[in-house]
Coordinates of C-alpha atoms in Angstrom, one line a residue:
Chain A
D1 CA 0.0 0.1 0.3
A2 CA 1.0 3.1 -0.7
G3 CA 2.4 5.5 2.4
V4 CA 1.6 9.7 2.4
T5 CA 3.1 11.4 -0.7
Q6 CA 4.3 14.6 -1.1
S7 CA 5.0 17.0 -4.2
P8 CA 7.1 18.8 -5.2
T9 CA 10.2 16.7 -3.1
H10 CA 12.3 19.8 -3.7
L11 CA 11.7 23.8 -4.7
I12 CA 13.5 26.7 -4.9
K13 CA 11.6 30.1 -4.5
T14 CA 12.6 33.8 -4.2
R15 CA 11.2 36.0 -1.6
G16 CA 7.7 37.6 -2.2
Q17 CA 7.0 34.8 -4.7
Q18 CA 3.7 32.4 -3.3
V19 CA 4.1 28.2 -3.0
T20 CA 1.3 25.6 -3.4
L21 CA 2.7 22.0 -1.5
R22 CA 0.4 18.7 -1.9
C23 CA -0.1 15.5 -0.3
S24 CA -1.9 12.6 -1.0
P25 CA -2.8 10.4 2.4
I26 CA -2.8 6.7 3.2
S27 CA -6.2 5.3 1.4
G28 CA -8.6 5.4 3.5
H29 CA -7.3 8.2 6.2
K30 CA -9.3 10.9 6.3
S31 CA -7.7 13.3 8.1
V32 CA -4.4 14.9 6.9
S33 CA -1.8 17.6 9.1
W34 CA 1.0 20.1 7.8
Y35 CA 3.7 20.4 10.3
Q36 CA 6.5 22.6 9.1
Q37 CA 10.2 21.4 10.3
V38 CA 13.2 23.3 10.3
L39 CA 16.8 22.6 10.2
G40 CA 17.8 21.4 13.7
Q41 CA 14.4 21.5 15.2
G42 CA 11.6 19.1 15.8
P43 CA 8.1 19.3 13.5
Q44 CA 5.8 22.4 14.6
F45 CA 2.2 22.2 13.4
I46 CA 0.6 24.3 11.2
F47 CA -2.9 22.8 10.4
Q48 CA -4.9 19.9 10.3
Y49 CA -7.9 18.9 8.4
Y50 CA -10.2 16.5 8.4
E51 CA -13.7 15.6 6.0
K52 CA -12.6 18.8 4.4
E53 CA -12.9 20.6 7.4
E54 CA -10.2 23.1 9.8
R55 CA -10.0 21.3 12.8
G56 CA -6.8 23.1 14.3
R57 CA -4.2 25.9 13.0
G58 CA -0.8 26.3 15.2
N59 CA 0.6 29.6 15.3
F60 CA 1.5 30.7 11.9
P61 CA 0.5 33.5 10.0
D62 CA -2.6 33.9 7.6
R63 CA 0.0 33.4 4.9
F64 CA -0.6 30.0 5.3
S65 CA -3.7 28.5 4.1
A66 CA -5.0 25.1 3.3
R67 CA -7.3 23.0 1.9
Q68 CA -8.5 19.4 1.6
F69 CA -10.0 17.9 -0.6
P70 CA -13.5 15.4 -1.9
N71 CA -10.5 12.6 -2.5
Y72 CA -8.7 13.6 1.4
S73 CA -5.5 14.8 -0.8
S74 CA -4.6 18.2 0.8
E75 CA -2.9 21.3 -0.3
L76 CA -0.7 23.7 2.0
N77 CA -0.2 28.0 0.2
V78 CA 2.2 29.9 1.9
N79 CA 1.9 33.6 -0.2
A80 CA 4.1 36.8 0.2
L81 CA 6.9 34.1 1.2
L82 CA 10.2 35.2 3.8
L83 CA 13.7 33.5 4.1
G84 CA 12.3 32.3 7.6
D85 CA 9.7 30.0 5.3
S86 CA 12.7 27.8 4.3
A87 CA 12.1 24.5 6.1
L88 CA 11.1 20.8 5.3
Y89 CA 7.1 21.0 5.5
L90 CA 6.0 17.5 6.7
C91 CA 2.4 16.6 5.5
A92 CA 1.0 13.3 7.8
S93 CA -2.3 11.5 7.7
S94 CA -4.3 9.2 9.9
L95 CA -7.2 7.7 10.1
L96 CA -9.0 9.9 12.5
T97 CA -8.6 13.3 14.2
A98 CA -7.1 11.8 17.2
G99 CA -5.1 8.8 15.7
E100 CA -1.6 8.7 15.3
L101 CA 0.5 10.2 12.9
F102 CA 2.0 9.0 9.6
F103 CA 4.5 11.3 8.0
G104 CA 5.1 11.4 4.0
E105 CA 9.0 12.2 3.0
G106 CA 8.2 16.0 3.2
S107 CA 8.7 19.2 0.4
R108 CA 12.0 20.8 1.4
L109 CA 11.1 24.7 0.2
T110 CA 13.6 26.8 0.0
V111 CA 13.4 30.9 -0.2
L112 CA 16.3 32.4 -1.4
Chain B
G1 CA 2.3 26.9 25.2
Q2 CA 3.1 23.5 25.4
Q3 CA 6.6 22.4 25.1
L4 CA 8.4 19.0 25.8
N5 CA 12.1 19.1 26.3
Q6 CA 14.2 16.2 25.4
S7 CA 17.8 14.3 27.2
P8 CA 20.0 13.7 25.9
Q9 CA 20.2 16.3 22.9
S10 CA 22.9 14.2 21.5
M11 CA 24.4 10.9 21.9
F12 CA 27.5 8.5 21.0
I13 CA 27.2 5.2 21.8
Q14 CA 29.3 2.4 20.7
E15 CA 27.3 -0.3 18.6
G16 CA 25.9 -3.4 20.8
E17 CA 25.4 -0.6 23.6
D18 CA 22.1 -0.3 25.3
V19 CA 20.1 2.9 24.8
S20 CA 18.1 5.1 27.1
M21 CA 16.6 8.8 26.1
N22 CA 13.4 10.6 27.5
C23 CA 10.7 13.3 26.9
T24 CA 9.3 15.5 29.3
S25 CA 6.0 18.0 29.3
S26 CA 4.9 20.9 31.4
S27 CA 1.6 19.0 30.5
I28 CA -0.5 16.2 31.3
F29 CA -0.7 14.3 27.7
N30 CA -3.0 11.1 27.0
T31 CA -1.2 10.2 24.0
W32 CA 2.4 9.5 23.7
L33 CA 4.5 8.3 20.1
W34 CA 7.9 8.2 19.1
Y35 CA 9.3 8.5 15.7
K36 CA 12.8 8.2 13.8
Q37 CA 14.0 10.8 11.2
D38 CA 16.6 10.1 9.2
P39 CA 18.7 12.7 6.9
G40 CA 16.2 14.1 4.1
E41 CA 13.0 12.0 5.1
G42 CA 10.3 12.4 6.9
P43 CA 10.2 11.3 10.8
V44 CA 8.9 7.2 10.5
L45 CA 6.6 5.8 13.6
L46 CA 8.1 3.6 15.8
I47 CA 5.9 3.1 18.7
A48 CA 3.0 4.6 20.1
L49 CA 1.8 4.7 24.3
Y50 CA -2.2 5.3 25.2
K51 CA -1.9 4.7 28.9
A52 CA 0.0 5.9 31.9
G53 CA 2.3 3.4 32.7
E54 CA 1.8 1.3 29.6
L55 CA 5.0 -0.4 28.3
T56 CA 5.3 -1.4 24.4
S57 CA 8.3 -2.7 23.1
N58 CA 9.1 -3.1 18.9
G59 CA 11.5 -5.5 18.0
R60 CA 14.8 -4.0 20.1
L61 CA 12.6 -0.6 21.1
T62 CA 11.0 -0.1 24.1
A63 CA 9.2 2.6 25.3
Q64 CA 7.1 4.1 28.5
F65 CA 4.4 6.1 29.1
G66 CA 5.4 7.4 32.4
I67 CA 3.1 7.3 35.7
T68 CA 2.8 10.8 36.2
R69 CA 1.5 10.9 32.3
K70 CA 4.0 13.8 31.4
D71 CA 6.7 11.9 30.6
S72 CA 7.6 8.9 28.3
F73 CA 10.7 6.8 27.8
L74 CA 12.6 4.9 24.5
N75 CA 15.0 2.6 25.4
I76 CA 17.3 0.5 22.0
S77 CA 19.2 -2.5 22.8
A78 CA 21.6 -3.9 21.5
S79 CA 22.0 -0.7 19.1
I80 CA 23.5 -1.3 15.5
P81 CA 24.9 1.1 12.9
S82 CA 21.0 1.4 11.1
D83 CA 19.9 2.9 14.5
V84 CA 21.6 6.3 13.7
G85 CA 19.6 9.5 13.5
I86 CA 17.5 11.6 15.2
Y87 CA 14.7 10.5 17.6
F88 CA 11.4 12.8 18.4
C89 CA 8.6 12.5 20.9
A90 CA 5.2 13.9 20.0
G91 CA 2.3 14.1 22.9
R92 CA -1.3 15.0 23.1
D93 CA -3.5 16.2 25.6
N94 CA -7.2 15.4 25.9
Y95 CA -8.1 18.8 24.9
G96 CA -5.3 18.9 21.8
Q97 CA -6.1 17.2 18.3
N98 CA -2.5 18.4 16.9
F99 CA 0.6 16.2 18.7
V100 CA 3.5 18.6 19.6
F101 CA 7.2 17.2 19.1
G102 CA 10.2 17.7 21.0
P103 CA 13.5 19.0 19.7
G104 CA 14.6 15.3 19.0
T105 CA 18.1 13.4 20.2
R106 CA 20.3 12.2 17.4
L107 CA 21.9 9.4 18.5
S108 CA 25.6 8.4 16.5
V109 CA 26.4 4.9 16.6
L110 CA 30.4 3.8 16.7
P111 CA 31.7 0.8 15.1

């Protein structure tokens, strides 16, 4: 069975640009969470979606937004990129909102 | 907000040695997860704990849910080179939907 898949794996943007990251959860999982992992730190929670509704939001600015589609895949959008947005963006899926998280390989974003 | 601390921050051990690391919280948690992350990859779930005092094993790995519900421990027995990586704990309380992650323990295994 396929695990959590994320795309793109790597991307480079410049300050002020916008980026969209995509995630497909494990088949049967209805919850998707997004985490940001800066080099040398643990993952920081950004959003959780369940059945296309936002169920949680971390302490991130409004430049960050996300959505979940009817097939449970998800997109994370970041507008007006800053240098500090450079990080590994991790998507995790779970069967339920309170379930164990299974992560994808991540999307490595570099902002120049 | 909730914070997790992990100790040690890093450790160097000889192949074959046992390893112990822990995770402490300022809050009471009802679920603990332990992950391993290799460079350039996403975290991989090792063990999940759901009850205070629970002891769960996964091969050479054993994790415990602390009695106070504010800590958890991970032990690795007879370490091997592929154990190298960063180990993260994650916890969730009764009110939060999301998991909070610790800063990680970096493990190096010397041959």
